[in-house]
XYZ file of C-alpha atoms in Angstrom:
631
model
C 35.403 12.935 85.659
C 38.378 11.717 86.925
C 40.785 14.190 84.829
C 38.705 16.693 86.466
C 38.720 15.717 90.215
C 42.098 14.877 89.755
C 43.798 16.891 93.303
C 46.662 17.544 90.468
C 44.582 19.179 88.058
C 45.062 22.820 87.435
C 48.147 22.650 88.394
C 50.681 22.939 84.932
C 51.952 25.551 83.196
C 49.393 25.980 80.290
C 46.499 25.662 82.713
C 47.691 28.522 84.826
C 48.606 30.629 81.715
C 44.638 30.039 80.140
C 43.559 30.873 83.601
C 45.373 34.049 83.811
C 44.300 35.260 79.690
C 40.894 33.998 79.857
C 38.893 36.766 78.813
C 41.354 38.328 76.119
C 41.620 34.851 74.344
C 38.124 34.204 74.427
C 37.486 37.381 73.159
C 40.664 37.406 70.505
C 38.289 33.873 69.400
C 36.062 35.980 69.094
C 36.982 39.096 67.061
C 39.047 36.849 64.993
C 35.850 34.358 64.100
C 34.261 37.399 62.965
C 36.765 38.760 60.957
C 37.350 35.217 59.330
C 33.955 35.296 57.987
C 34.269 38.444 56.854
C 37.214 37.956 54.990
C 35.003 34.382 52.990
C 33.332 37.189 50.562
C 37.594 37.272 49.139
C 37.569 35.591 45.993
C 40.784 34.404 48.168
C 38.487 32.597 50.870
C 36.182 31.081 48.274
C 36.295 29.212 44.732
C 34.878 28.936 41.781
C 31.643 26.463 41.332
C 31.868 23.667 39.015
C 29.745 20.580 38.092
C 30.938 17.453 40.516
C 28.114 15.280 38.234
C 29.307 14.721 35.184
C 25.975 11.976 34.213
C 24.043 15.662 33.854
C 25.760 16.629 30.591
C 24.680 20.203 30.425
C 26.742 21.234 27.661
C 25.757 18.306 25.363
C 21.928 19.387 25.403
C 20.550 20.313 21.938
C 17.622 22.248 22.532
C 14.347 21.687 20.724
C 11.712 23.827 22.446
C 10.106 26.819 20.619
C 7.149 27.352 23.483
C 6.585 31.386 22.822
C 3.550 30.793 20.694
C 2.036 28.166 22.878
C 2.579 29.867 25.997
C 0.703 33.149 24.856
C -2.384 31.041 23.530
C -2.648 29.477 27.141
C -1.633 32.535 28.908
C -4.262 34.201 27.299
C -7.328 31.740 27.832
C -6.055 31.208 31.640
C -6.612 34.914 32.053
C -10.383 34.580 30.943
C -11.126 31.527 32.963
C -9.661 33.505 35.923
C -11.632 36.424 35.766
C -14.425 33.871 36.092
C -12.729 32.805 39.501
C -11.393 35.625 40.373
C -11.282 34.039 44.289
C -10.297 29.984 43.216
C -8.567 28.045 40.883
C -10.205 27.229 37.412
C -9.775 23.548 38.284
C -12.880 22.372 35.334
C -10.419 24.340 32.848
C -6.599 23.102 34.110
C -7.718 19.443 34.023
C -9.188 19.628 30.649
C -6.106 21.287 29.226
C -4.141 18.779 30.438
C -6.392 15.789 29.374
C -6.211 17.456 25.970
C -2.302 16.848 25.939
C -3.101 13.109 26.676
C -1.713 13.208 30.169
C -2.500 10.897 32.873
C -4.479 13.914 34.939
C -5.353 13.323 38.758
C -6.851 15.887 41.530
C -5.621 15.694 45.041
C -8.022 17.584 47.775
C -6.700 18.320 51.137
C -7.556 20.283 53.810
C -6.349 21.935 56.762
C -8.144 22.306 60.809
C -6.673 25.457 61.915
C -4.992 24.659 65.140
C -6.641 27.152 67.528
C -10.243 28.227 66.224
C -11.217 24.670 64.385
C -12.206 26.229 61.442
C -11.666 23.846 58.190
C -10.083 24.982 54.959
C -10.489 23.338 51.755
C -8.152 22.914 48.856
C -7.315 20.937 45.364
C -3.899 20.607 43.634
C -4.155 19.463 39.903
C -1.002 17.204 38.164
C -0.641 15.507 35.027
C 1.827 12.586 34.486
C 3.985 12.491 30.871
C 5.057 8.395 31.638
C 8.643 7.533 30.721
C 8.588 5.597 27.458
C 12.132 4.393 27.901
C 12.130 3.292 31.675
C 8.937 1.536 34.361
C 7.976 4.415 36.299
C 10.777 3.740 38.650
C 12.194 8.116 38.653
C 10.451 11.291 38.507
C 10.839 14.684 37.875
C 8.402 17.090 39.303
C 8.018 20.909 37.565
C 5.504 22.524 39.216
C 3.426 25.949 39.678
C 1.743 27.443 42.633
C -1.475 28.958 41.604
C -2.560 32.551 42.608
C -5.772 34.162 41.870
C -6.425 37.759 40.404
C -7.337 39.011 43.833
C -3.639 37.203 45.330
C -1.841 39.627 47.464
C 1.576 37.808 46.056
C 2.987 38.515 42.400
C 1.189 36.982 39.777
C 2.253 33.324 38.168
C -0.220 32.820 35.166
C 2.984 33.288 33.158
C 4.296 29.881 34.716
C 1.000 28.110 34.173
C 1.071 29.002 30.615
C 4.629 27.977 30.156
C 3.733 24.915 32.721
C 1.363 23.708 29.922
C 3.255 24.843 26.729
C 6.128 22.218 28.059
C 3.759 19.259 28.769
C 2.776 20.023 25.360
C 6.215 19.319 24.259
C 7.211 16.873 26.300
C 4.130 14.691 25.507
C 5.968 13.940 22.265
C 9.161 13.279 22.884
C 10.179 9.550 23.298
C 13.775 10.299 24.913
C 12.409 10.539 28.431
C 13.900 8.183 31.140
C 12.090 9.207 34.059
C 8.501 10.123 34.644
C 7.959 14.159 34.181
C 5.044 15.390 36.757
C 3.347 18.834 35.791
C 1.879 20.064 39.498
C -0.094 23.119 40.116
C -0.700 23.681 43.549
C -3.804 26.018 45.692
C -2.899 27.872 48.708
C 1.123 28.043 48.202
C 2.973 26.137 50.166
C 0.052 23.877 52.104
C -1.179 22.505 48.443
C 2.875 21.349 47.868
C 3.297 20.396 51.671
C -0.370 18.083 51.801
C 0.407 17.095 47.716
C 4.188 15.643 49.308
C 2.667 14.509 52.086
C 0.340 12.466 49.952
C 2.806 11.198 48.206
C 5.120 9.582 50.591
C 2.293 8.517 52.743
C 3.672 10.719 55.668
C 2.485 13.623 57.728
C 5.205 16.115 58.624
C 3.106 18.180 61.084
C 1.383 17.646 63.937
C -1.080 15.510 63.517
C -4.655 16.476 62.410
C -3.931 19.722 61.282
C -3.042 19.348 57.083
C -5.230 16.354 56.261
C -3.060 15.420 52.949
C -5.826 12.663 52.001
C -4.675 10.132 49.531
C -3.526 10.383 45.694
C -5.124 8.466 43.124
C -2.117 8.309 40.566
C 1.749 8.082 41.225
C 4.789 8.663 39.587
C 8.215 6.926 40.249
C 10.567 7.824 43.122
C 11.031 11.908 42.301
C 14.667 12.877 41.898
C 14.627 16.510 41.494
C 11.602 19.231 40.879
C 12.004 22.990 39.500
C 9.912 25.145 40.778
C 8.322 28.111 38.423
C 7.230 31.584 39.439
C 7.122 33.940 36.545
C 5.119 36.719 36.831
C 5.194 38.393 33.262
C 5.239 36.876 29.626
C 8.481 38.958 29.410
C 11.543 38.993 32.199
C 14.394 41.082 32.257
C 15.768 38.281 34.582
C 15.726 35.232 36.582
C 16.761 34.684 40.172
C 17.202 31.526 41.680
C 16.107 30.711 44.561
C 17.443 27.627 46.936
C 16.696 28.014 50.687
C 14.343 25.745 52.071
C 12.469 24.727 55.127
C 14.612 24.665 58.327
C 17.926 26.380 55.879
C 17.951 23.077 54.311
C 19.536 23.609 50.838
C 20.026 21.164 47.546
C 22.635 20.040 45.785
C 25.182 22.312 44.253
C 25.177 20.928 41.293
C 21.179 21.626 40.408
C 21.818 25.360 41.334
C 25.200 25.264 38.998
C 22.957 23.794 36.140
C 20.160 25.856 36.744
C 23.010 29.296 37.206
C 24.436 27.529 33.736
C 21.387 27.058 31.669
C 20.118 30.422 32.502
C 23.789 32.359 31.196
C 23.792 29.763 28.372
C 20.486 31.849 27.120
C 21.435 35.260 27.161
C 19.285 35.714 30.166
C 20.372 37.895 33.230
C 20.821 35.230 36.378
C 20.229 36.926 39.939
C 20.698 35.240 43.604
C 18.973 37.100 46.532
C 17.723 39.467 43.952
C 21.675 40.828 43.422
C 23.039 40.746 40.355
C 27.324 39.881 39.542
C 28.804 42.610 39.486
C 33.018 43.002 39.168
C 34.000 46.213 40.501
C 37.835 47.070 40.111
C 38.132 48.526 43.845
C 38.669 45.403 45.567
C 36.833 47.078 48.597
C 33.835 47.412 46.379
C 33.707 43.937 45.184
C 34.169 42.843 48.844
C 31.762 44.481 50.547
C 29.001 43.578 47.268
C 29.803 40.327 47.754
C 29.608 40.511 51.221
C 26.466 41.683 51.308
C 24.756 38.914 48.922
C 25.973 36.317 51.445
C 24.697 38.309 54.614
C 21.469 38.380 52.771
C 21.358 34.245 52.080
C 22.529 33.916 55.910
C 19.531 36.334 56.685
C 16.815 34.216 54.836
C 18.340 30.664 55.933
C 18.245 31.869 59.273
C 14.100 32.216 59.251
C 14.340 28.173 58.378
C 11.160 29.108 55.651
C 11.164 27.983 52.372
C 11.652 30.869 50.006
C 9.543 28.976 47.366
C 7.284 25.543 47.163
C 10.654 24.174 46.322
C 12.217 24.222 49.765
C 9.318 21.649 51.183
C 10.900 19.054 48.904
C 14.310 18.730 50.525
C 13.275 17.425 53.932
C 12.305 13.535 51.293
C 15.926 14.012 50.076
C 14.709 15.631 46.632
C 16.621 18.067 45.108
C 14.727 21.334 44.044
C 15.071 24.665 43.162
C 12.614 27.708 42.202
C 13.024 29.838 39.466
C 11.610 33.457 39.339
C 11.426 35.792 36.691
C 10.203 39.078 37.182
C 8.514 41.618 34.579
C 10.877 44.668 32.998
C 11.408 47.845 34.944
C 13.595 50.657 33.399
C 16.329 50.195 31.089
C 17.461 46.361 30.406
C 17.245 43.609 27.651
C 13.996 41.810 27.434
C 14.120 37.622 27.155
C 10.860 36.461 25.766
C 9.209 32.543 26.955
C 11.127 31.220 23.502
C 14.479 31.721 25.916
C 12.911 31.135 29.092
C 11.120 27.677 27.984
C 14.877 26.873 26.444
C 15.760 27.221 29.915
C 13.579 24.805 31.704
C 13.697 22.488 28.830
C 17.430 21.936 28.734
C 17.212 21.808 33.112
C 15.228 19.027 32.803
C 16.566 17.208 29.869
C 20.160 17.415 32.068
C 18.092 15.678 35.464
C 16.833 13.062 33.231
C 20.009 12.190 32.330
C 21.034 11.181 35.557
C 22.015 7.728 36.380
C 21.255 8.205 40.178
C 20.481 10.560 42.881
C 22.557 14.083 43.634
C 25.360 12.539 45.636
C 28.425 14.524 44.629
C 28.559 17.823 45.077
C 27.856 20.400 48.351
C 24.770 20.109 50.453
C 26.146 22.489 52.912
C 27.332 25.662 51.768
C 27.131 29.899 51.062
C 27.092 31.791 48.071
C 28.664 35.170 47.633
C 27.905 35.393 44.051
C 26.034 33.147 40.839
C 29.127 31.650 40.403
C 31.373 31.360 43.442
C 30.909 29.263 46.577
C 32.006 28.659 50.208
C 32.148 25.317 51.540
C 31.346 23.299 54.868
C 34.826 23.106 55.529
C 35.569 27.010 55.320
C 32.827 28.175 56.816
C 32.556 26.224 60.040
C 36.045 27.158 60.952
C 34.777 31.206 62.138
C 31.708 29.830 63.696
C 34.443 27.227 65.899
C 36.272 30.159 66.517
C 33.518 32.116 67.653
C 32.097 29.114 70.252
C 35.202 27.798 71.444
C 35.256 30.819 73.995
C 32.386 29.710 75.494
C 33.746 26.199 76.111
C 37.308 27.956 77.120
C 35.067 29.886 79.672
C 33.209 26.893 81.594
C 36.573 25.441 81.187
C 38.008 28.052 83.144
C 35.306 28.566 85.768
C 35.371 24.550 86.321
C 39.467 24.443 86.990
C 39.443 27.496 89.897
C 36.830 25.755 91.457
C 38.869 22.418 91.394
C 42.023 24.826 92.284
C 40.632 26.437 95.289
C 39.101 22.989 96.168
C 42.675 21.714 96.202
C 43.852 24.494 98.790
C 41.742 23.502 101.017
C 42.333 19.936 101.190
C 45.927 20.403 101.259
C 45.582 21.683 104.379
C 44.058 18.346 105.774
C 47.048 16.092 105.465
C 45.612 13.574 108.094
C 42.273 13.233 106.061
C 40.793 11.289 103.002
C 40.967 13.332 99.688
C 37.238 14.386 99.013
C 35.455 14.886 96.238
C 34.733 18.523 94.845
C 30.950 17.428 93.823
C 30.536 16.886 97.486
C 30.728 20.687 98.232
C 28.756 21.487 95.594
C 24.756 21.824 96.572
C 23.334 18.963 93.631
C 19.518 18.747 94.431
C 19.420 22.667 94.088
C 21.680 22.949 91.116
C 19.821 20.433 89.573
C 16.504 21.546 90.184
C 17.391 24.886 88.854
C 18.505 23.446 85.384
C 15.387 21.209 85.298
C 12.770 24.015 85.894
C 14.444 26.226 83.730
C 14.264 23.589 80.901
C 10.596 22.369 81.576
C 9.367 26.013 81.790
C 10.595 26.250 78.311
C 9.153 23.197 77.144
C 5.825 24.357 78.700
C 5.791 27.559 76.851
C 6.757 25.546 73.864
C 3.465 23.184 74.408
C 1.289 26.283 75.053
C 0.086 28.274 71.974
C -3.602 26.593 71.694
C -4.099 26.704 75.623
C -3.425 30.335 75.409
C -5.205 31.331 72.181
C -8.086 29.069 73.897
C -8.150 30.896 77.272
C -8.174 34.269 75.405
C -10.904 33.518 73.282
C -13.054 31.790 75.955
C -12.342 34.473 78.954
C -11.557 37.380 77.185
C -12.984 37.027 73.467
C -9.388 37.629 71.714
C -8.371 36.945 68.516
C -5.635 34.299 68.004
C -2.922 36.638 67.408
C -3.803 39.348 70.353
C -4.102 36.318 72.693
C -0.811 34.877 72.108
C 0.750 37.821 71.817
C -0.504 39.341 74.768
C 0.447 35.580 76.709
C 3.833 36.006 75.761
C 4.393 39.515 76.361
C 3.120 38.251 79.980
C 5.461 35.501 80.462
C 8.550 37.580 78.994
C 7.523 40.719 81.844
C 7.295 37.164 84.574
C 10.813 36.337 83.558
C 12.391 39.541 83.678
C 10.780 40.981 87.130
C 11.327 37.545 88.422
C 14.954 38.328 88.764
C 15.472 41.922 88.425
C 13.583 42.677 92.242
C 14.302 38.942 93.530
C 18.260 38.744 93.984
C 19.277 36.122 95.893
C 22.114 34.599 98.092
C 23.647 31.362 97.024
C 26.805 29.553 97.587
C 29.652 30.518 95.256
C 30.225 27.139 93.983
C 26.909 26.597 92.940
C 26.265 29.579 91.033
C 29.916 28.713 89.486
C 28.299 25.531 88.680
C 25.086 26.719 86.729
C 27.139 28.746 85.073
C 29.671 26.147 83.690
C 26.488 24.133 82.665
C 24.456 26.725 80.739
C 28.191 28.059 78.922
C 28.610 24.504 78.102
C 24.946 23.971 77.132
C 24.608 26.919 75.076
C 28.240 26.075 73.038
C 26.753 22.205 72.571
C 23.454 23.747 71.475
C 25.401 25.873 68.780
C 27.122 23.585 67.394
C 24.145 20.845 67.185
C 22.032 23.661 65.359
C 25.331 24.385 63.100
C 24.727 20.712 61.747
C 21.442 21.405 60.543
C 21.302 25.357 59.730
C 24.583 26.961 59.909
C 23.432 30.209 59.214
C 21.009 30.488 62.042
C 24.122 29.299 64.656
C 25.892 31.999 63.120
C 23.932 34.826 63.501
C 22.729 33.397 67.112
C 26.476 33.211 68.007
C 27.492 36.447 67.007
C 24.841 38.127 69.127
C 25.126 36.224 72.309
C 29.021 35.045 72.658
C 30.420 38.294 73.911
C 27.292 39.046 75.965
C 27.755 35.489 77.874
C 31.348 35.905 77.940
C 31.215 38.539 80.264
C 28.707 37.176 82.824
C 30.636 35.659 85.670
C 29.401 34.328 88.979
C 30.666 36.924 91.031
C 29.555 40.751 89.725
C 30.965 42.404 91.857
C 34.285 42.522 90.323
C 32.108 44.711 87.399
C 32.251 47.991 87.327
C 28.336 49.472 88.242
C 28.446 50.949 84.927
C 29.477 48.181 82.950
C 27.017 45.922 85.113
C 24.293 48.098 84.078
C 25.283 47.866 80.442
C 25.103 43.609 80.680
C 21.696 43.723 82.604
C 20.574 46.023 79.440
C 21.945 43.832 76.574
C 21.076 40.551 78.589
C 17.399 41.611 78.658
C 17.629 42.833 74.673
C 18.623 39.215 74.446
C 15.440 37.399 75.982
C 14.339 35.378 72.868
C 10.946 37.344 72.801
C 12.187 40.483 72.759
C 14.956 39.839 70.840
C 12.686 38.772 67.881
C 10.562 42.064 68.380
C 13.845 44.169 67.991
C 14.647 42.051 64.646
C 11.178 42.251 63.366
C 10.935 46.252 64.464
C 14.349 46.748 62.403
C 13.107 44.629 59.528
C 9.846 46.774 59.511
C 11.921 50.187 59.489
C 14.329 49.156 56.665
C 10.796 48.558 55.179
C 9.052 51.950 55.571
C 11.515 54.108 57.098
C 10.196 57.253 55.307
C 6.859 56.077 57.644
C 6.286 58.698 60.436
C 7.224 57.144 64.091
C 4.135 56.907 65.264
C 2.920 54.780 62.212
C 6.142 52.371 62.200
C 5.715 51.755 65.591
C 1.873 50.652 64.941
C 3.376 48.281 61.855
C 6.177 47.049 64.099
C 3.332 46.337 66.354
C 0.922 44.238 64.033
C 4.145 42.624 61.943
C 5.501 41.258 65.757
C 2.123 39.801 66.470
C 1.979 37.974 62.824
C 5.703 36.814 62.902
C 4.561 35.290 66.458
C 1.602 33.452 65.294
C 3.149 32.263 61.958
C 6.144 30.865 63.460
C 4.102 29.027 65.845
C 1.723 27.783 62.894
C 4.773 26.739 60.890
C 5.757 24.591 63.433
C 2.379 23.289 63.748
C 1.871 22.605 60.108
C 5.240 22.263 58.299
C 7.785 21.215 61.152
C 9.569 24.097 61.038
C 11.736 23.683 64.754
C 12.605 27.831 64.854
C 10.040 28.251 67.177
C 10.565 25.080 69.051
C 14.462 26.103 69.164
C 14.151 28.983 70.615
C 11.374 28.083 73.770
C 12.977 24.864 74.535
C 16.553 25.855 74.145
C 17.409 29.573 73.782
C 14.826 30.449 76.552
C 16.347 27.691 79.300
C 19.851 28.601 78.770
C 18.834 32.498 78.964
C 16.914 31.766 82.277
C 19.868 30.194 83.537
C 22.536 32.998 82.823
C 19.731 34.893 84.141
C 19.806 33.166 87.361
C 23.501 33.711 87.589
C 23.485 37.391 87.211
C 21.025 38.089 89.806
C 22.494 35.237 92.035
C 24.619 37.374 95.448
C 27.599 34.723 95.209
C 28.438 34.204 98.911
């Protein structure tokens, strides 16, 4: 504080000179941050991947698995047992099969309270344990399927149960195996593997008495890595692999590389985000294709949800991926479960090589392709860029405050130098940053009070009451302001708006840490809007004004979502009349809202949390400010 009350301050060269190109450089930040990540989808801006852990001896691998025949018998007696339960999981059937195989078989049950009607939901995962004959239960690897019914609105995965079983078959007699190998098939998707690895570690990740996990009557060692399998046809014409997890966590590099390796090394087409490699020769071509791949990984790390069961393992610091094949359409080479169970074989015969945990290669990082990758230290540079305008603005605002402070007490030669914080009007300033913040924290808290007065008063279902709650609050906070402007000292409005540019920039770069691609995209949207709210708006041009108000409401967290969700729903059914998109855009806003709320509930998912606790305060704030008559 003293640098900044300093009478001095504000006063040299390059101080005056930031002062006077403010805007442009903030905005040259800007524009250049963006183009910087643009320009990472350049094989110039990115490298080549490459295995960091050398203990995982892909190449050396000789691969003994022939599981085509064995998958088809099991494939094909799983289909009878689930026509019998067409609506559950043939448990009776799964554990005998793996009993046959003389595996240590266990069933888990759990069960889940939903959060706002207390109904109770019932579930069972099934695993079988192939114990280490070389080592004491001390590592494990996990491979594991989620189950889905005939009647399943998702793809089918009897394909991976049948393959599932085929290589515990195999496994069961080899006597190379170092580590444990646990063969998991989970009910209900992702609850079975979040209550099965909550079970596990003893641990509840949610809020508390909403997934009972219950206990597990048989362990493994400490799990090191798990593969997740989701094919949905005895025959692929490819496999993607998919990576992001809960909250954009992501694993290590290397387990993608060997998975990306493994894959190529049988003949099989490898996909990321669905997209293929392709080398075009127009460099344009290949830039914007590759562009476009890592748009789409920033899009789905964004959401913080797991794009498989795999992405609830990496919050226990286990590696995992999932691995999706999907059934032939058109023209394209076939690869039959004698290549496929190759794959998974030699995937985990690398992982139980291992000498110790995935410590050398990337944790953070973007793919543009199967086989390039941009690292932590390229690809926070553009997002720096792109926030340091914000800090260069409450920089800014902060030093003409202290310069016109400085005027003034020039003037009074015969008096005591005073403090700038004395002029400013604290107890108000500070009350307006603490509402703002425990209003958000109050609408974070709220979902079951609402969903419980809408049921009770008005006899509402879940979603209608919360989504009718929030569209309330979101109309509160927007008339609030936009008929209620009000006069207020310039200094203090100058103030709250050096603490919510400061806020928002911290809050950026804290989020960065944890999911870079949901900073990013935040950033993007919200930098220039906040660079051009100022506390005095009068210096705006009416027209330009009106434009901020606009694109500063189109930013309120709520109805920023509802645009994003509206535009995901069009790019969905576009040839959809616009009456009928509207109604989807409708119904998919009211889902997104209640599962985002229930994620956080259940899995710890913080998007919702992040954006009511911190996105909503900050907005309120630079809300405040633009409806604030600076006097």
């Amino acid at each position: 504080m003293g640098l900044l009350t300093d009478p001095r301050a504000g006063t040299g060269k390059i101080i005056k000179l930031l002062l006077k190109w403010e805007k442009p450089l903030c905005f040259a930040l800007y524009v250049g941050g963006v183009i910087w990540l643009m320009l990472l989808a350049l094989p110039a801006f990115n490298d080549n991947t490459y295995f960091s852990e050398n203990a995982l001896l892909p190449g050396l691998v000789t691969k003994e698995s022939n599981m085509e025949h064995t998958s088809k018998q099991y494939y094909h007696e799983l289909i009878h047992e689930m026509k019998r339960y067409p609506d559950s999981m043939p448990y009776a059937w799964l554990s005998a099969k793996f009993s046959q195989l003389h595996l240590d078989v266990f069933v888990h049950n759990f069960s889940l309270i939903y959060p706002f009607r207390e109904q109770k939901f019932t579930g069972q995962n099934i695993y079988g344990i192939v114990r280490a004959p070389r080592a004491s239960s001390t590592e494990a690897i996990v491979v594991s399927v989620p189950y889905r019914p005939i009647n399943s609105i998702y793809l089918d995965t009897a394909p991976s149960i049948a393959l599932l079983l085929a290589f515990a078959k195999f496994c069961r007699k080899q006597k190379y195996w170092a580590k444990d190998i646990i063969f998991l098939v989970t009910e209900h998707e992702q609850l079975g593997m979040q209550a099965w690895l909550d079970a596990y570690h003893g641990v509840t990740s949610g809020q508390e008495g909403i997934l009972m996990a219950g206990d597990l009557s048989g362990r493994a060692g400490s799990i090191q890595a798990a593969i997740n399998l989701e094919f949905h046809a005895m025959k692929i014409t490819s496999i993607d692999v998919k990576i992001e997890g809960l909250n954009g966590q992501l694993p290590n590099l290397d387990l993608f590389n060997l998975a990306q390796n493994m894959i190529a090394k049988e003949g099989i087409r490898q996909s990321f985000q669905r997209r293929f490699d392709v080398n075009y020769r127009d460099k344009y071509k290949s830039w914007w294709y590759h562009f476009n791949t890592l748009m789409s990984m920033i899009a789905t790390q964004a959401t913080g949800i797991p794009t498989g069961n795999h992405g609830l393992f990496h919050r226990f610091g286990i590696e995992a991926i999932t691995l999706e094949g999907f059934e032939k359409s058109g023209q394209g080479s076939e690869a039959n479960f004698y290549q496929v169970g190759r794959v998974v074989e030699s995937i985990v015969r690398s992982l139980n090589n291992l000498l110790e945990r995935f410590h050398q290669s990337y944790f953070f990082y973007l793919l543009p392709s199967t086989d390039r990758y941009i690292s932590i230290g390229l690809y926070m540079r553009p997002l720096v860029l792109i926030i340091a305008g914000v800090f260069i603005k409450a920089f800014s605002i902060w030093q003409r405050l202290q310069t016109s402070s400085n005027s003034d007490e020039a003037k009074k030669e015969n008096e005591n130098s005073t403090n700038k914080m004395d002029e400013f009007d604290i107890g108000s300033v500070a009350s307006e940053v603490l509402w703002a913040h425990i209003f958000g924290v109050l609408i974070m808290a709220s979902p079951r009070f609402f969903a419980s007065i809408g049921s009770q008063m008005l006899n509402l279902r879940t979603e209608d009451s919360l989504y009718g709650s929030f569209a309330l609050i979101t109309t509160l906070t927007l008339l609030w302001r936009l008929y209620l402007r009000r006069s207020v000292r310039y200094e203090n409005v100058s103030l709250v708006c050096v603490i919510a540019s400061i806020e928002l920039a911290t809050a950026l770069m804290c989020i960065a840490m944890h999911n870079f691609s949901l900073a990013l995209l935040t950033a993007v949207v919200y930098v220039p809007v906040v660079l051009l709210i100022t506390p005095r708006h009068e210096s705006i041009k009416s027209r330009l004004r009106g434009c901020l108000y606009v694109a500063w409401i189109a930013l309120h967290p709520f109805v920023a979502s509802a645009i994003v969700v509206l535009g995901y729903t069009y790019l969905n059914f576009f040839t959809d009349p616009i009456v009928s998109l509207l109604f989807r855009g409708y119904r998919a806003n009211k889902q997104a809202l209640v599962f985002s709320i229930v994620d956080s509930m259940i899995y710890g998912n913080w998007f919702y949390n992040v954006t009511t606790a911190v996105m909503l305060p900050i907005w309120l704030l630079f809300w405040n400010v633009m409806r604030s008559s600076a006097a």
